[in-house]
Amino acid sequence: MAPTTETLTAERILEATEEVLRRHGPAKATVVDVARALGVSHGSVYRHFRTKAVLREAVTKRWLDRTALRLSAIVGQDRAPESLLREWLEALFDAKRRKAGDDPELFATFSVLADENSGVVDQHIAELTAQLTEIVRNGVARGAFTATDPALAARAVFQATGRFHDPAYASRWLRPQVRAEFDAVVDLLLRGLRAADHPAG
Amino acid sequence: MAPTTETLTAERILEATEEVLRRHGPAKATVVDVARALGVSHGSVYRHFRTKAVLREAVTKRWLDRTALRLSAIVGQDRAPESLLREWLEALFDAKRRKAGDDPELFATFSVLADENSGVVDQHIAELTAQLTEIVRNGVARGAFTATDPALAARAVFQATGRFHDPAYASRWLRPQVRAEFDAVVDLLLRGLRAADHPAG
């Protein structure tokens, strides 16, 4: 790539890094590979990302943040809490499924990066669980849900729906029955959130 | 091993096969390895298991059946459906966790065999889901649960608790918070099963 006069921002470097990963897989995407793709010296990349590890962590975070950002637009909507929660879970499943289905090689590459950067993945899960907690808390405030501990209930909902967003299950997301399975799990969880929060008589 | 005069049953062959797997990992456990461990000719093993694939499938089924058998003893108990369902899920989690924790190498070996024999795994999941369906159906008959389709609800419960029995999660079963996570998911599912089965107002 020819040298460019555009300002070299962290965002441009991360864009180029994702493109290098897309073309060459997880083994590549060193600072030198990325500098070459941008037509700049590796010194200028190092000014933004001090090591290969920092660069790879940042590009992983950017990949995960795209999903979290899309979902955050749903959280604050002024709508019935149940349909909001269902839509949020559908949007999460759709986002992961699209990433896995549209470009399976890049998805596999980011799965390798996610394993390398488990701290970033933990932050991503904490961010998503915080969004869910807000939906549950709003639902309790509006009288639609009855959870006594919204954060605990949100984590349970996130974990109980793992089959529909955990990349370990990606190979099963194209099966014809997956949509009915998703609906059955979400229906059951919504009934649980809606129910009076006391032991059965 | 010295030749023995005991009758060579399929069960004895499978016991020896599991022992060979325990000692040598998934690459071993051919008919010849097993015949050698038993001190018999491989012809006598072939009379019970025609191919290595049939032998490995049968030893995988035996490994999974042990869990299913232990759980089946819980299903028919005459007790409150909620505590029965909770105990069944705990017993499943305990059985898987013990297999993974007590002998991680054998667990890893059987994970390889399970990937090779997905039909046997599907049967195992169908068997466990049938047990769960019976618990849910009995709970509906006793007025404790309200699912309109017990088989659908049972599958949803099984899938929503995957984190606590799917071997893909084994590395997380020793974390200190896992027990609280299990309780939160099961509490939510039980509330969902207990709730009136109609859309919220």
JSON list of C-alpha atoms in Angstrom, two decimals, chain B:
[
{"chain": "B", "resi": 1, "resn": "MET", "atom": "CA", "xyz": [-2.14, -60.12, 31.27]},
{"chain": "B", "resi": 2, "resn": "ALA", "atom": "CA", "xyz": [-2.37, -63.89, 31.66]},
{"chain": "B", "resi": 3, "resn": "PRO", "atom": "CA", "xyz": [-5.09, -65.71, 29.73]},
{"chain": "B", "resi": 4, "resn": "THR", "atom": "CA", "xyz": [-8.14, -66.27, 31.86]},
{"chain": "B", "resi": 5, "resn": "THR", "atom": "CA", "xyz": [-10.81, -68.92, 31.92]},
{"chain": "B", "resi": 6, "resn": "GLU", "atom": "CA", "xyz": [-13.58, -66.46, 32.77]},
{"chain": "B", "resi": 7, "resn": "THR", "atom": "CA", "xyz": [-16.20, -66.21, 30.05]},
{"chain": "B", "resi": 8, "resn": "LEU", "atom": "CA", "xyz": [-15.39, -63.34, 27.72]},
{"chain": "B", "resi": 9, "resn": "THR", "atom": "CA", "xyz": [-18.52, -61.19, 27.84]},
{"chain": "B", "resi": 10, "resn": "ALA", "atom": "CA", "xyz": [-19.15, -57.91, 26.03]},
{"chain": "B", "resi": 11, "resn": "GLU", "atom": "CA", "xyz": [-19.16, -56.21, 29.44]},
{"chain": "B", "resi": 12, "resn": "ARG", "atom": "CA", "xyz": [-15.71, -57.57, 30.33]},
{"chain": "B", "resi": 13, "resn": "ILE", "atom": "CA", "xyz": [-14.38, -56.37, 26.97]},
{"chain": "B", "resi": 14, "resn": "LEU", "atom": "CA", "xyz": [-15.81, -52.89, 27.53]},
{"chain": "B", "resi": 15, "resn": "GLU", "atom": "CA", "xyz": [-14.34, -52.76, 31.05]},
{"chain": "B", "resi": 16, "resn": "ALA", "atom": "CA", "xyz": [-10.93, -53.64, 29.61]},
{"chain": "B", "resi": 17, "resn": "THR", "atom": "CA", "xyz": [-11.40, -51.07, 26.83]},
{"chain": "B", "resi": 18, "resn": "GLU", "atom": "CA", "xyz": [-12.06, -48.33, 29.35]},
{"chain": "B", "resi": 19, "resn": "GLU", "atom": "CA", "xyz": [-8.93, -49.40, 31.24]},
{"chain": "B", "resi": 20, "resn": "VAL", "atom": "CA", "xyz": [-6.87, -49.24, 28.03]},
{"chain": "B", "resi": 21, "resn": "LEU", "atom": "CA", "xyz": [-8.27, -45.76, 27.35]},
{"chain": "B", "resi": 22, "resn": "ARG", "atom": "CA", "xyz": [-7.46, -44.69, 30.89]},
{"chain": "B", "resi": 23, "resn": "ARG", "atom": "CA", "xyz": [-3.85, -45.82, 30.56]},
{"chain": "B", "resi": 24, "resn": "HIS", "atom": "CA", "xyz": [-3.08, -44.91, 26.97]},
{"chain": "B", "resi": 25, "resn": "GLY", "atom": "CA", "xyz": [-5.50, -42.18, 25.85]},
{"chain": "B", "resi": 26, "resn": "PRO", "atom": "CA", "xyz": [-7.85, -41.99, 22.89]},
{"chain": "B", "resi": 27, "resn": "ALA", "atom": "CA", "xyz": [-5.32, -42.99, 20.22]},
{"chain": "B", "resi": 28, "resn": "LYS", "atom": "CA", "xyz": [-5.29, -46.52, 21.62]},
{"chain": "B", "resi": 29, "resn": "ALA", "atom": "CA", "xyz": [-8.21, -48.86, 22.29]},
{"chain": "B", "resi": 30, "resn": "THR", "atom": "CA", "xyz": [-8.13, -50.80, 19.07]},
{"chain": "B", "resi": 31, "resn": "VAL", "atom": "CA", "xyz": [-9.44, -54.37, 19.15]},
{"chain": "B", "resi": 32, "resn": "VAL", "atom": "CA", "xyz": [-5.84, -55.62, 19.21]},
{"chain": "B", "resi": 33, "resn": "ASP", "atom": "CA", "xyz": [-4.92, -53.40, 22.23]},
{"chain": "B", "resi": 34, "resn": "VAL", "atom": "CA", "xyz": [-7.94, -54.64, 24.12]},
{"chain": "B", "resi": 35, "resn": "ALA", "atom": "CA", "xyz": [-7.38, -58.32, 23.28]},
{"chain": "B", "resi": 36, "resn": "ARG", "atom": "CA", "xyz": [-3.80, -57.97, 24.50]},
{"chain": "B", "resi": 37, "resn": "ALA", "atom": "CA", "xyz": [-4.95, -56.38, 27.79]},
{"chain": "B", "resi": 38, "resn": "LEU", "atom": "CA", "xyz": [-7.38, -59.28, 28.31]},
{"chain": "B", "resi": 39, "resn": "GLY", "atom": "CA", "xyz": [-4.85, -61.93, 27.28]},
{"chain": "B", "resi": 40, "resn": "VAL", "atom": "CA", "xyz": [-7.16, -63.30, 24.60]},
{"chain": "B", "resi": 41, "resn": "SER", "atom": "CA", "xyz": [-6.95, -63.54, 20.83]},
{"chain": "B", "resi": 42, "resn": "HIS", "atom": "CA", "xyz": [-8.27, -60.60, 18.90]},
{"chain": "B", "resi": 43, "resn": "GLY", "atom": "CA", "xyz": [-10.61, -63.03, 17.15]},
{"chain": "B", "resi": 44, "resn": "SER", "atom": "CA", "xyz": [-12.51, -63.52, 20.41]},
{"chain": "B", "resi": 45, "resn": "VAL", "atom": "CA", "xyz": [-12.94, -59.77, 20.81]},
{"chain": "B", "resi": 46, "resn": "TYR", "atom": "CA", "xyz": [-14.09, -59.43, 17.18]},
{"chain": "B", "resi": 47, "resn": "ARG", "atom": "CA", "xyz": [-16.86, -61.96, 17.90]},
{"chain": "B", "resi": 48, "resn": "HIS", "atom": "CA", "xyz": [-18.40, -59.30, 20.20]},
{"chain": "B", "resi": 49, "resn": "PHE", "atom": "CA", "xyz": [-17.31, -56.11, 18.41]},
{"chain": "B", "resi": 50, "resn": "ARG", "atom": "CA", "xyz": [-16.89, -56.42, 14.68]},
{"chain": "B", "resi": 51, "resn": "THR", "atom": "CA", "xyz": [-14.78, -53.28, 14.22]},
{"chain": "B", "resi": 52, "resn": "LYS", "atom": "CA", "xyz": [-12.75, -50.79, 16.20]},
{"chain": "B", "resi": 53, "resn": "ALA", "atom": "CA", "xyz": [-15.48, -48.20, 15.47]},
{"chain": "B", "resi": 54, "resn": "VAL", "atom": "CA", "xyz": [-18.19, -50.43, 16.97]},
{"chain": "B", "resi": 55, "resn": "LEU", "atom": "CA", "xyz": [-16.03, -51.06, 20.07]},
{"chain": "B", "resi": 56, "resn": "ARG", "atom": "CA", "xyz": [-15.31, -47.36, 20.59]},
{"chain": "B", "resi": 57, "resn": "GLU", "atom": "CA", "xyz": [-18.97, -46.48, 20.11]},
{"chain": "B", "resi": 58, "resn": "ALA", "atom": "CA", "xyz": [-20.00, -49.10, 22.69]},
{"chain": "B", "resi": 59, "resn": "VAL", "atom": "CA", "xyz": [-17.49, -47.93, 25.31]},
{"chain": "B", "resi": 60, "resn": "THR", "atom": "CA", "xyz": [-18.67, -44.33, 24.81]},
{"chain": "B", "resi": 61, "resn": "LYS", "atom": "CA", "xyz": [-22.29, -45.40, 25.26]},
{"chain": "B", "resi": 62, "resn": "ARG", "atom": "CA", "xyz": [-21.36, -47.30, 28.45]},
{"chain": "B", "resi": 63, "resn": "TRP", "atom": "CA", "xyz": [-19.63, -44.21, 29.86]},
{"chain": "B", "resi": 64, "resn": "LEU", "atom": "CA", "xyz": [-22.66, -41.99, 29.16]},
{"chain": "B", "resi": 65, "resn": "ASP", "atom": "CA", "xyz": [-25.19, -44.63, 30.27]},
{"chain": "B", "resi": 66, "resn": "ARG", "atom": "CA", "xyz": [-23.69, -44.68, 33.77]},
{"chain": "B", "resi": 67, "resn": "THR", "atom": "CA", "xyz": [-24.82, -41.08, 34.26]},
{"chain": "B", "resi": 68, "resn": "ALA", "atom": "CA", "xyz": [-28.24, -41.65, 32.69]},
{"chain": "B", "resi": 69, "resn": "LEU", "atom": "CA", "xyz": [-28.80, -44.71, 34.90]},
{"chain": "B", "resi": 70, "resn": "ARG", "atom": "CA", "xyz": [-27.94, -42.85, 38.09]},
{"chain": "B", "resi": 71, "resn": "LEU", "atom": "CA", "xyz": [-30.32, -40.02, 37.13]},
{"chain": "B", "resi": 72, "resn": "SER", "atom": "CA", "xyz": [-33.15, -42.37, 36.21]},
{"chain": "B", "resi": 73, "resn": "ALA", "atom": "CA", "xyz": [-33.31, -43.46, 39.86]},
{"chain": "B", "resi": 74, "resn": "ILE", "atom": "CA", "xyz": [-34.39, -39.91, 40.77]},
{"chain": "B", "resi": 75, "resn": "VAL", "atom": "CA", "xyz": [-37.14, -39.49, 38.15]},
{"chain": "B", "resi": 76, "resn": "GLY", "atom": "CA", "xyz": [-39.85, -41.69, 39.63]},
{"chain": "B", "resi": 77, "resn": "GLN", "atom": "CA", "xyz": [-39.51, -40.63, 43.27]},
{"chain": "B", "resi": 78, "resn": "ASP", "atom": "CA", "xyz": [-42.74, -39.59, 44.95]},
{"chain": "B", "resi": 79, "resn": "ARG", "atom": "CA", "xyz": [-41.72, -36.10, 46.05]},
{"chain": "B", "resi": 80, "resn": "ALA", "atom": "CA", "xyz": [-42.48, -32.47, 45.35]},
{"chain": "B", "resi": 81, "resn": "PRO", "atom": "CA", "xyz": [-41.79, -31.93, 41.61]},
{"chain": "B", "resi": 82, "resn": "GLU", "atom": "CA", "xyz": [-39.70, -28.82, 42.20]},
{"chain": "B", "resi": 83, "resn": "SER", "atom": "CA", "xyz": [-37.25, -30.43, 44.57]},
{"chain": "B", "resi": 84, "resn": "LEU", "atom": "CA", "xyz": [-37.15, -33.50, 42.32]},
{"chain": "B", "resi": 85, "resn": "LEU", "atom": "CA", "xyz": [-36.24, -31.37, 39.29]},
{"chain": "B", "resi": 86, "resn": "ARG", "atom": "CA", "xyz": [-33.63, -29.46, 41.26]},
{"chain": "B", "resi": 87, "resn": "GLU", "atom": "CA", "xyz": [-32.11, -32.67, 42.58]},
{"chain": "B", "resi": 88, "resn": "TRP", "atom": "CA", "xyz": [-32.03, -34.20, 39.11]},
{"chain": "B", "resi": 89, "resn": "LEU", "atom": "CA", "xyz": [-30.17, -31.16, 37.71]},
{"chain": "B", "resi": 90, "resn": "GLU", "atom": "CA", "xyz": [-27.77, -31.20, 40.66]},
{"chain": "B", "resi": 91, "resn": "ALA", "atom": "CA", "xyz": [-27.11, -34.91, 40.18]},
{"chain": "B", "resi": 92, "resn": "LEU", "atom": "CA", "xyz": [-26.40, -34.32, 36.49]},
{"chain": "B", "resi": 93, "resn": "PHE", "atom": "CA", "xyz": [-24.01, -31.47, 37.28]},
{"chain": "B", "resi": 94, "resn": "ASP", "atom": "CA", "xyz": [-22.33, -33.49, 40.05]},
{"chain": "B", "resi": 95, "resn": "ALA", "atom": "CA", "xyz": [-21.90, -36.55, 37.84]},
{"chain": "B", "resi": 96, "resn": "LYS", "atom": "CA", "xyz": [-20.32, -34.55, 35.01]},
{"chain": "B", "resi": 97, "resn": "ARG", "atom": "CA", "xyz": [-18.20, -32.47, 37.35]},
{"chain": "B", "resi": 98, "resn": "ARG", "atom": "CA", "xyz": [-16.94, -35.54, 39.16]},
{"chain": "B", "resi": 99, "resn": "LYS", "atom": "CA", "xyz": [-16.04, -37.25, 35.89]},
{"chain": "B", "resi": 100, "resn": "ALA", "atom": "CA", "xyz": [-14.17, -34.11, 34.77]},
{"chain": "B", "resi": 101, "resn": "GLY", "atom": "CA", "xyz": [-12.49, -33.46, 38.12]},
{"chain": "B", "resi": 102, "resn": "ASP", "atom": "CA", "xyz": [-11.55, -36.91, 39.36]},
{"chain": "B", "resi": 103, "resn": "ASP", "atom": "CA", "xyz": [-9.82, -38.07, 36.21]},
{"chain": "B", "resi": 104, "resn": "PRO", "atom": "CA", "xyz": [-9.30, -35.16, 33.79]},
{"chain": "B", "resi": 105, "resn": "GLU", "atom": "CA", "xyz": [-7.31, -37.25, 31.32]},
{"chain": "B", "resi": 106, "resn": "LEU", "atom": "CA", "xyz": [-9.98, -39.92, 31.02]},
{"chain": "B", "resi": 107, "resn": "PHE", "atom": "CA", "xyz": [-12.58, -37.15, 30.69]},
{"chain": "B", "resi": 108, "resn": "ALA", "atom": "CA", "xyz": [-10.57, -35.60, 27.85]},
{"chain": "B", "resi": 109, "resn": "THR", "atom": "CA", "xyz": [-10.26, -39.03, 26.25]},
{"chain": "B", "resi": 110, "resn": "PHE", "atom": "CA", "xyz": [-14.02, -39.54, 26.38]},
{"chain": "B", "resi": 111, "resn": "SER", "atom": "CA", "xyz": [-14.55, -36.04, 24.97]},
{"chain": "B", "resi": 112, "resn": "VAL", "atom": "CA", "xyz": [-12.57, -37.15, 21.92]},
{"chain": "B", "resi": 113, "resn": "LEU", "atom": "CA", "xyz": [-14.64, -40.33, 21.71]},
{"chain": "B", "resi": 114, "resn": "ALA", "atom": "CA", "xyz": [-17.87, -38.32, 22.10]},
{"chain": "B", "resi": 115, "resn": "ASP", "atom": "CA", "xyz": [-16.87, -36.12, 19.13]},
{"chain": "B", "resi": 116, "resn": "GLU", "atom": "CA", "xyz": [-16.26, -39.29, 17.11]},
{"chain": "B", "resi": 117, "resn": "ASN", "atom": "CA", "xyz": [-19.61, -40.78, 18.12]},
{"chain": "B", "resi": 118, "resn": "SER", "atom": "CA", "xyz": [-22.08, -37.93, 17.94]},
{"chain": "B", "resi": 119, "resn": "GLY", "atom": "CA", "xyz": [-24.98, -40.33, 17.36]},
{"chain": "B", "resi": 120, "resn": "VAL", "atom": "CA", "xyz": [-24.36, -41.89, 20.78]},
{"chain": "B", "resi": 121, "resn": "VAL", "atom": "CA", "xyz": [-24.18, -38.42, 22.36]},
{"chain": "B", "resi": 122, "resn": "ASP", "atom": "CA", "xyz": [-27.47, -37.44, 20.67]},
{"chain": "B", "resi": 123, "resn": "GLN", "atom": "CA", "xyz": [-29.08, -40.59, 22.12]},
{"chain": "B", "resi": 124, "resn": "HIS", "atom": "CA", "xyz": [-27.70, -39.71, 25.55]},
{"chain": "B", "resi": 125, "resn": "ILE", "atom": "CA", "xyz": [-29.17, -36.20, 25.35]},
{"chain": "B", "resi": 126, "resn": "ALA", "atom": "CA", "xyz": [-32.49, -37.63, 24.13]},
{"chain": "B", "resi": 127, "resn": "GLU", "atom": "CA", "xyz": [-32.51, -40.05, 27.09]},
{"chain": "B", "resi": 128, "resn": "LEU", "atom": "CA", "xyz": [-31.78, -37.27, 29.60]},
{"chain": "B", "resi": 129, "resn": "THR", "atom": "CA", "xyz": [-34.40, -35.00, 28.02]},
{"chain": "B", "resi": 130, "resn": "ALA", "atom": "CA", "xyz": [-36.94, -37.84, 28.23]},
{"chain": "B", "resi": 131, "resn": "GLN", "atom": "CA", "xyz": [-36.22, -38.17, 31.96]},
{"chain": "B", "resi": 132, "resn": "LEU", "atom": "CA", "xyz": [-36.68, -34.42, 32.42]},
{"chain": "B", "resi": 133, "resn": "THR", "atom": "CA", "xyz": [-39.90, -34.55, 30.40]},
{"chain": "B", "resi": 134, "resn": "GLU", "atom": "CA", "xyz": [-41.27, -37.17, 32.80]},
{"chain": "B", "resi": 135, "resn": "ILE", "atom": "CA", "xyz": [-40.44, -34.95, 35.79]},
{"chain": "B", "resi": 136, "resn": "VAL", "atom": "CA", "xyz": [-42.13, -31.94, 34.15]},
{"chain": "B", "resi": 137, "resn": "ARG", "atom": "CA", "xyz": [-45.16, -34.00, 33.10]},
{"chain": "B", "resi": 138, "resn": "ASN", "atom": "CA", "xyz": [-45.57, -35.39, 36.64]},
{"chain": "B", "resi": 139, "resn": "GLY", "atom": "CA", "xyz": [-45.21, -31.87, 37.98]},
{"chain": "B", "resi": 140, "resn": "VAL", "atom": "CA", "xyz": [-47.99, -30.65, 35.70]},
{"chain": "B", "resi": 141, "resn": "ALA", "atom": "CA", "xyz": [-50.19, -33.59, 36.76]},
{"chain": "B", "resi": 142, "resn": "ARG", "atom": "CA", "xyz": [-49.65, -32.63, 40.41]},
{"chain": "B", "resi": 143, "resn": "GLY", "atom": "CA", "xyz": [-50.40, -28.98, 39.76]},
{"chain": "B", "resi": 144, "resn": "ALA", "atom": "CA", "xyz": [-46.88, -27.77, 40.60]},
{"chain": "B", "resi": 145, "resn": "PHE", "atom": "CA", "xyz": [-45.89, -26.84, 37.04]},
{"chain": "B", "resi": 146, "resn": "THR", "atom": "CA", "xyz": [-47.91, -25.27, 34.28]},
{"chain": "B", "resi": 147, "resn": "ALA", "atom": "CA", "xyz": [-46.08, -26.13, 31.03]},
{"chain": "B", "resi": 148, "resn": "THR", "atom": "CA", "xyz": [-48.49, -26.80, 28.18]},
{"chain": "B", "resi": 149, "resn": "ASP", "atom": "CA", "xyz": [-45.86, -28.87, 26.34]},
{"chain": "B", "resi": 150, "resn": "PRO", "atom": "CA", "xyz": [-43.73, -30.78, 28.88]},
{"chain": "B", "resi": 151, "resn": "ALA", "atom": "CA", "xyz": [-41.28, -32.10, 26.23]},
{"chain": "B", "resi": 152, "resn": "LEU", "atom": "CA", "xyz": [-40.64, -28.58, 24.92]},
{"chain": "B", "resi": 153, "resn": "ALA", "atom": "CA", "xyz": [-40.22, -27.21, 28.45]},
{"chain": "B", "resi": 154, "resn": "ALA", "atom": "CA", "xyz": [-37.87, -30.08, 29.37]},
{"chain": "B", "resi": 155, "resn": "ARG", "atom": "CA", "xyz": [-35.68, -29.41, 26.34]},
{"chain": "B", "resi": 156, "resn": "ALA", "atom": "CA", "xyz": [-35.58, -25.72, 27.26]},
{"chain": "B", "resi": 157, "resn": "VAL", "atom": "CA", "xyz": [-34.52, -26.59, 30.83]},
{"chain": "B", "resi": 158, "resn": "PHE", "atom": "CA", "xyz": [-31.82, -28.93, 29.54]},
{"chain": "B", "resi": 159, "resn": "GLN", "atom": "CA", "xyz": [-30.46, -26.36, 27.10]},
{"chain": "B", "resi": 160, "resn": "ALA", "atom": "CA", "xyz": [-30.67, -23.46, 29.57]},
{"chain": "B", "resi": 161, "resn": "THR", "atom": "CA", "xyz": [-28.55, -25.44, 32.05]},
{"chain": "B", "resi": 162, "resn": "GLY", "atom": "CA", "xyz": [-25.94, -26.47, 29.47]},
{"chain": "B", "resi": 163, "resn": "ARG", "atom": "CA", "xyz": [-23.28, -24.45, 31.25]},
{"chain": "B", "resi": 164, "resn": "PHE", "atom": "CA", "xyz": [-23.59, -26.97, 34.10]},
{"chain": "B", "resi": 165, "resn": "HIS", "atom": "CA", "xyz": [-23.40, -30.20, 32.15]},
{"chain": "B", "resi": 166, "resn": "ASP", "atom": "CA", "xyz": [-21.97, -29.56, 28.69]},
{"chain": "B", "resi": 167, "resn": "PRO", "atom": "CA", "xyz": [-18.32, -30.78, 28.70]},
{"chain": "B", "resi": 168, "resn": "ALA", "atom": "CA", "xyz": [-17.37, -27.65, 26.72]},
{"chain": "B", "resi": 169, "resn": "TYR", "atom": "CA", "xyz": [-17.71, -25.77, 30.05]},
{"chain": "B", "resi": 170, "resn": "ALA", "atom": "CA", "xyz": [-15.74, -28.28, 32.17]},
{"chain": "B", "resi": 171, "resn": "SER", "atom": "CA", "xyz": [-12.85, -25.84, 32.73]},
{"chain": "B", "resi": 172, "resn": "ARG", "atom": "CA", "xyz": [-15.27, -23.49, 34.53]},
{"chain": "B", "resi": 173, "resn": "TRP", "atom": "CA", "xyz": [-16.78, -26.07, 36.90]},
{"chain": "B", "resi": 174, "resn": "LEU", "atom": "CA", "xyz": [-14.16, -25.55, 39.59]},
{"chain": "B", "resi": 175, "resn": "ARG", "atom": "CA", "xyz": [-14.59, -21.77, 39.87]},
{"chain": "B", "resi": 176, "resn": "PRO", "atom": "CA", "xyz": [-15.86, -20.77, 43.32]},
{"chain": "B", "resi": 177, "resn": "GLN", "atom": "CA", "xyz": [-18.90, -18.90, 41.99]},
{"chain": "B", "resi": 178, "resn": "VAL", "atom": "CA", "xyz": [-20.23, -21.80, 39.92]},
{"chain": "B", "resi": 179, "resn": "ARG", "atom": "CA", "xyz": [-22.56, -23.08, 42.65]},
{"chain": "B", "resi": 180, "resn": "ALA", "atom": "CA", "xyz": [-24.25, -19.68, 43.02]},
{"chain": "B", "resi": 181, "resn": "GLU", "atom": "CA", "xyz": [-24.55, -19.44, 39.23]},
{"chain": "B", "resi": 182, "resn": "PHE", "atom": "CA", "xyz": [-26.17, -22.86, 39.08]},
{"chain": "B", "resi": 183, "resn": "ASP", "atom": "CA", "xyz": [-28.66, -21.91, 41.81]},
{"chain": "B", "resi": 184, "resn": "ALA", "atom": "CA", "xyz": [-29.59, -18.63, 40.11]},
{"chain": "B", "resi": 185, "resn": "VAL", "atom": "CA", "xyz": [-30.29, -20.32, 36.76]},
{"chain": "B", "resi": 186, "resn": "VAL", "atom": "CA", "xyz": [-32.26, -23.19, 38.33]},
{"chain": "B", "resi": 187, "resn": "ASP", "atom": "CA", "xyz": [-34.27, -20.81, 40.56]},
{"chain": "B", "resi": 188, "resn": "LEU", "atom": "CA", "xyz": [-35.26, -18.78, 37.51]},
{"chain": "B", "resi": 189, "resn": "LEU", "atom": "CA", "xyz": [-36.22, -21.86, 35.48]},
{"chain": "B", "resi": 190, "resn": "LEU", "atom": "CA", "xyz": [-38.28, -23.28, 38.35]},
{"chain": "B", "resi": 191, "resn": "ARG", "atom": "CA", "xyz": [-40.13, -19.99, 38.66]},
{"chain": "B", "resi": 192, "resn": "GLY", "atom": "CA", "xyz": [-40.82, -20.16, 34.93]},
{"chain": "B", "resi": 193, "resn": "LEU", "atom": "CA", "xyz": [-42.19, -23.70, 35.18]},
{"chain": "B", "resi": 194, "resn": "ARG", "atom": "CA", "xyz": [-44.32, -22.79, 38.17]},
{"chain": "B", "resi": 195, "resn": "ALA", "atom": "CA", "xyz": [-45.79, -19.65, 36.64]},
{"chain": "B", "resi": 196, "resn": "ALA", "atom": "CA", "xyz": [-49.17, -19.51, 34.98]},
{"chain": "B", "resi": 197, "resn": "ASP", "atom": "CA", "xyz": [-48.55, -20.32, 31.34]},
{"chain": "B", "resi": 198, "resn": "HIS", "atom": "CA", "xyz": [-50.06, -17.23, 29.72]},
{"chain": "B", "resi": 199, "resn": "PRO", "atom": "CA", "xyz": [-48.69, -13.98, 28.29]},
{"chain": "B", "resi": 200, "resn": "ALA", "atom": "CA", "xyz": [-48.21, -11.23, 30.87]},
{"chain": "B", "resi": 201, "resn": "GLY", "atom": "CA", "xyz": [-50.88, -8.56, 31.01]}
]
